[in-house]
GROMACS .gro file of C-alpha atoms in nm:
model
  190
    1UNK     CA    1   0.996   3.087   0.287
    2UNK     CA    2   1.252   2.798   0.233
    3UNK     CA    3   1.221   2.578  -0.091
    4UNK     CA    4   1.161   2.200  -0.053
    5UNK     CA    5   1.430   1.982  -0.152
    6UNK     CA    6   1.289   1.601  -0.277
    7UNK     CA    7   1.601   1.482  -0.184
    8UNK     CA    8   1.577   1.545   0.161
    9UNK     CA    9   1.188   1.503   0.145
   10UNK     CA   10   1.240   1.162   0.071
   11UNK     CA   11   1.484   1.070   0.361
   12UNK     CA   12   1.248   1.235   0.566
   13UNK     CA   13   0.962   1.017   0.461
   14UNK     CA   14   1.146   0.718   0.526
   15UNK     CA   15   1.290   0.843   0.839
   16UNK     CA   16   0.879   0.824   0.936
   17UNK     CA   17   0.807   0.493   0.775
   18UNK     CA   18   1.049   0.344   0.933
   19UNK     CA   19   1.040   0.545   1.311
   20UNK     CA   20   0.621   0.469   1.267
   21UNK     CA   21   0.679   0.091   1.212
   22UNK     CA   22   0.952   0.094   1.547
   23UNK     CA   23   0.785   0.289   1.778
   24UNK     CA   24   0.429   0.383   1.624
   25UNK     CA   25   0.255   0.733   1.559
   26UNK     CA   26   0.186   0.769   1.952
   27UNK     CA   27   0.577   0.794   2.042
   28UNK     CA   28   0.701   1.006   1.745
   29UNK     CA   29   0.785   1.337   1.789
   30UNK     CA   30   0.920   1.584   1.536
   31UNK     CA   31   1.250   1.568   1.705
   32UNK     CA   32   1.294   1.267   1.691
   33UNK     CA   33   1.244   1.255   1.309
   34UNK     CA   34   1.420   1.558   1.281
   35UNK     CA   35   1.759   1.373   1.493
   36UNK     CA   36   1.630   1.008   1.246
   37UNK     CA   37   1.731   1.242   0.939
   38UNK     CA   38   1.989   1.484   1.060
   39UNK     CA   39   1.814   1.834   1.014
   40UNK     CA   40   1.639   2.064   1.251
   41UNK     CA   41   1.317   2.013   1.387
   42UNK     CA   42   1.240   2.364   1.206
   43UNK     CA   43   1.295   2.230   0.849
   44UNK     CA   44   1.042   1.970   0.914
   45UNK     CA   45   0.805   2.266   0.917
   46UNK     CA   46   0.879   2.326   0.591
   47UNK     CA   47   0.733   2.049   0.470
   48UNK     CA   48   0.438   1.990   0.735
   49UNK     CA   49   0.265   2.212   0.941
   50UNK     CA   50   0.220   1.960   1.270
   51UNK     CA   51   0.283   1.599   1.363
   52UNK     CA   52  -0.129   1.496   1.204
   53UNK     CA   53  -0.030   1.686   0.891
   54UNK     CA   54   0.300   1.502   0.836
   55UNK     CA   55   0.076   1.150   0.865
   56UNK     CA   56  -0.214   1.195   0.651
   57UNK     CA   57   0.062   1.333   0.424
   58UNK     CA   58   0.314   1.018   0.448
   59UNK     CA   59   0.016   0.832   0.434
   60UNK     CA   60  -0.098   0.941   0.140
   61UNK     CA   61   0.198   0.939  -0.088
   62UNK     CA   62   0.300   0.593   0.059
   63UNK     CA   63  -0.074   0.464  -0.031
   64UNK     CA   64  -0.019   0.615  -0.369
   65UNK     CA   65   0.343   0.489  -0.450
   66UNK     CA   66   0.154   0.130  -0.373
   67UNK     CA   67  -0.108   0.182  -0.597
   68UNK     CA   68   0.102   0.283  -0.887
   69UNK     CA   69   0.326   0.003  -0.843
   70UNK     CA   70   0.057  -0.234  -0.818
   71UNK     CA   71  -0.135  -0.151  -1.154
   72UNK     CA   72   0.232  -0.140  -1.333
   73UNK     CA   73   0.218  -0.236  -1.685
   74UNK     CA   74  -0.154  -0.334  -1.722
   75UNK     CA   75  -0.284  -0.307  -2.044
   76UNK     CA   76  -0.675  -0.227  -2.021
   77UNK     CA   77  -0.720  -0.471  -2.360
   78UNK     CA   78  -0.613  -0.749  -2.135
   79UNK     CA   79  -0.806  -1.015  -2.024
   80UNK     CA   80  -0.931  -1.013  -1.664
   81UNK     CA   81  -0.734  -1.296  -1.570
   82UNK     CA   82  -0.399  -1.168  -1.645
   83UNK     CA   83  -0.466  -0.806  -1.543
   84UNK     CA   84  -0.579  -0.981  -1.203
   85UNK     CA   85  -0.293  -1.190  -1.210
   86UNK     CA   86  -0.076  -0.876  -1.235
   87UNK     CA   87  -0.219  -0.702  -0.985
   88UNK     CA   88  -0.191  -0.986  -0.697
   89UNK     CA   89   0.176  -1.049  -0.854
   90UNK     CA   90   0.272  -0.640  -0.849
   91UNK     CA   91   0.138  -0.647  -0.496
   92UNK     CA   92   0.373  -0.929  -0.389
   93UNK     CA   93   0.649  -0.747  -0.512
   94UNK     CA   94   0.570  -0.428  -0.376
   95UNK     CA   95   0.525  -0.594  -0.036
   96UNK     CA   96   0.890  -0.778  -0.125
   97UNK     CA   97   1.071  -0.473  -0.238
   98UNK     CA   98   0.904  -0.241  -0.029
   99UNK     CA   99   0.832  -0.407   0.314
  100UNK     CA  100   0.879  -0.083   0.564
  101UNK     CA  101   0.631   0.119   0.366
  102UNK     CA  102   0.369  -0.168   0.327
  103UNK     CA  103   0.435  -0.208   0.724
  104UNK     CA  104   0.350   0.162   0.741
  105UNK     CA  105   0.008   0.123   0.550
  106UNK     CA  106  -0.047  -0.150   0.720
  107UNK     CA  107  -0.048   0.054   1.041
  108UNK     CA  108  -0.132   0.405   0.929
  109UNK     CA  109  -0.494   0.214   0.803
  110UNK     CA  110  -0.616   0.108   1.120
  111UNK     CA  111  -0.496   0.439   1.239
  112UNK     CA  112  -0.766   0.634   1.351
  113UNK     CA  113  -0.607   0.943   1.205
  114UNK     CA  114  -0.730   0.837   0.838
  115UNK     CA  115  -0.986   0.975   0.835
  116UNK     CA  116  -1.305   0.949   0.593
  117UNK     CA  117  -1.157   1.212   0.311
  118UNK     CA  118  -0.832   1.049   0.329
  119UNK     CA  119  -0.975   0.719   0.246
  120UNK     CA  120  -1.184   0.903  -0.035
  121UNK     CA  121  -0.912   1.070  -0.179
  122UNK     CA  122  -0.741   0.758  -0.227
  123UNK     CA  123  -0.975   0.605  -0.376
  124UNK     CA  124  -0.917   0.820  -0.698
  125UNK     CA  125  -0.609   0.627  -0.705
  126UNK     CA  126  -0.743   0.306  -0.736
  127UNK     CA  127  -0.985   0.355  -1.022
  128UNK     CA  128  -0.843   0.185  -1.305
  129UNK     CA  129  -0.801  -0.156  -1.073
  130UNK     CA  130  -1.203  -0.084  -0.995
  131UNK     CA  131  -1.250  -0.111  -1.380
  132UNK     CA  132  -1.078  -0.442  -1.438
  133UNK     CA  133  -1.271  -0.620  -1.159
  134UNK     CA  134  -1.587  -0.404  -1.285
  135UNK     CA  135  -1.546  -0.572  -1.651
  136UNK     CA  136  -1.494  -0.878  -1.486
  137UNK     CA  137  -1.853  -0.854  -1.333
  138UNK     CA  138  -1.960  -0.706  -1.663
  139UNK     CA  139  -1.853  -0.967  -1.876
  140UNK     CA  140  -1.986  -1.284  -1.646
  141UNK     CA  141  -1.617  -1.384  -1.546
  142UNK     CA  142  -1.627  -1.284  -1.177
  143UNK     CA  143  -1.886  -1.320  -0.915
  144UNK     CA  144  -2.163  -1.030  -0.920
  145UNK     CA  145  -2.096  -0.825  -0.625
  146UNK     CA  146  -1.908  -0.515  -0.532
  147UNK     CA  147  -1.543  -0.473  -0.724
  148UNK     CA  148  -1.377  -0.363  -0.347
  149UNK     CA  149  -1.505  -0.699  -0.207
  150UNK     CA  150  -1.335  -0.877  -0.461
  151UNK     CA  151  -1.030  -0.653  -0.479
  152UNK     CA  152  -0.992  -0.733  -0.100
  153UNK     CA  153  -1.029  -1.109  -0.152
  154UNK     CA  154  -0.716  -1.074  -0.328
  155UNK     CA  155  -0.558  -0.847  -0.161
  156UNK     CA  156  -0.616  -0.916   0.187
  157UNK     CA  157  -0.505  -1.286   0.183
  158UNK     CA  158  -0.179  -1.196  -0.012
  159UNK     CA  159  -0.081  -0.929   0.240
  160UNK     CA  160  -0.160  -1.181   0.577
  161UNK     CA  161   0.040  -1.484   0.409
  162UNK     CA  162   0.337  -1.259   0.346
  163UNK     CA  163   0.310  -1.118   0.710
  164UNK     CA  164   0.344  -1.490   0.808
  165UNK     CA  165   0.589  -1.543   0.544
  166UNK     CA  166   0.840  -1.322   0.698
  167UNK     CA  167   0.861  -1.402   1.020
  168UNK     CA  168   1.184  -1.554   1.128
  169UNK     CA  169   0.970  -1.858   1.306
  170UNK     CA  170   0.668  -1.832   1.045
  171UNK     CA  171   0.393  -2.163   1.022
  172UNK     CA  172   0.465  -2.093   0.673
  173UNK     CA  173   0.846  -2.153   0.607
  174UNK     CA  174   0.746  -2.224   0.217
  175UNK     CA  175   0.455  -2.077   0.019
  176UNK     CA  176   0.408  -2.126  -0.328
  177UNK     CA  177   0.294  -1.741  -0.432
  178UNK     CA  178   0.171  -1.884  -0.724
  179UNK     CA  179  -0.071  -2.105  -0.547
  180UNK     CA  180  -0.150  -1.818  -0.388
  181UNK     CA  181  -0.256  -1.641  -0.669
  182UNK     CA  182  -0.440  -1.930  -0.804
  183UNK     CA  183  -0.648  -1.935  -0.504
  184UNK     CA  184  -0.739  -1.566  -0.516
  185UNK     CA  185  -0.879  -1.598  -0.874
  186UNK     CA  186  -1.029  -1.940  -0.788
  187UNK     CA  187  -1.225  -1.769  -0.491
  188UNK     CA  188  -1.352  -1.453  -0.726
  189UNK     CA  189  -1.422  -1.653  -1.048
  190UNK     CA  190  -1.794  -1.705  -1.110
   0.00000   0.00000   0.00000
């Protein structure tokens, strides 16, 4: 059996990210990854056994990779406020820095290939940023419902104004981010 290089793992992966976000999951083919990276369709077998297994894998380190950038260098003594603050911030720059791969999870989401135990699994990754909005009910500082709606609330909006954003002939040539943010905590304060 060959050994996996994470070299070449990695320019595979964004060989897919960025084939995915061109021509979608429908019209890839290993080959075509395989000719995106320069190696043979048979070393893609090394590192996924069929064209599902190589998306719910992608998928899931992508989704990951977010989710650790996104609760970067919060402190669980801080106060809900700045810990939310960092989180809408980290996922601005993650969508800045990283735009193919937020394109991908964008896409691979509403995929109907992530399936239930996908979406479970990854939400073992997003435990610690359940806690901060779960103190936040806790302590009286955020509205008293579910920590995911109020994670989306300030997710969601951040992700569909920098989709505008970015367009070259966007409705929104200038946003203020920090408005932005402001708004999200304004709209999940109690």
């Amino acid at each position: 059996m060959r050994r996996k290089d994470e070299n070449k793992k990695a320019a595979i992966t964004n060989a897919i990210v960025r084939l995915i976000n061109e021509i979608g999951f429908a019209n890839i083919s290993m080959s075509k990854i395989a000719k995106a990276t320069g190696i043979s369709p048979a070393t893609l077998y090394v590192y996924y056994e069929n064209k599902e297994d190589m998306f719910r894998k992608v998928y899931m380190d992508v989704k990951k990779q977010m989710t650790e950038k996104c609760s970067k260098d919060i402190a669980s003594e801080e106060s809900v406020e700045k810990a939310v603050r960092k989180l809408c911030e980290n996922l601005f720059h993650y969508m800045q820095e990283y735009t193919e791969e937020f394109l991908f999870i964008e896409q691979a989401c509403n995929s109907p290939m992530a399936t239930d135990e996908m979406i479970e699994e990854l939400e073992q990754y997003n435990r610690d940023t359940v806690k901060i909005f779960q103190r936040g009910i806790e302590e009286g500082i955020l509205k008293q419902t579910s920590p995911v709606l109020l994670i989306s609330f300030c997710y969601y909006p951040i992700q569909q104004i920098f989709k505008e954003w970015r367009k070259e002939k966007s409705m929104l040539p200038k946003v203020d981010f920090e408005m932005v943010f402001q708004m999200c905590w304004d709209g999940i304060r109690r």
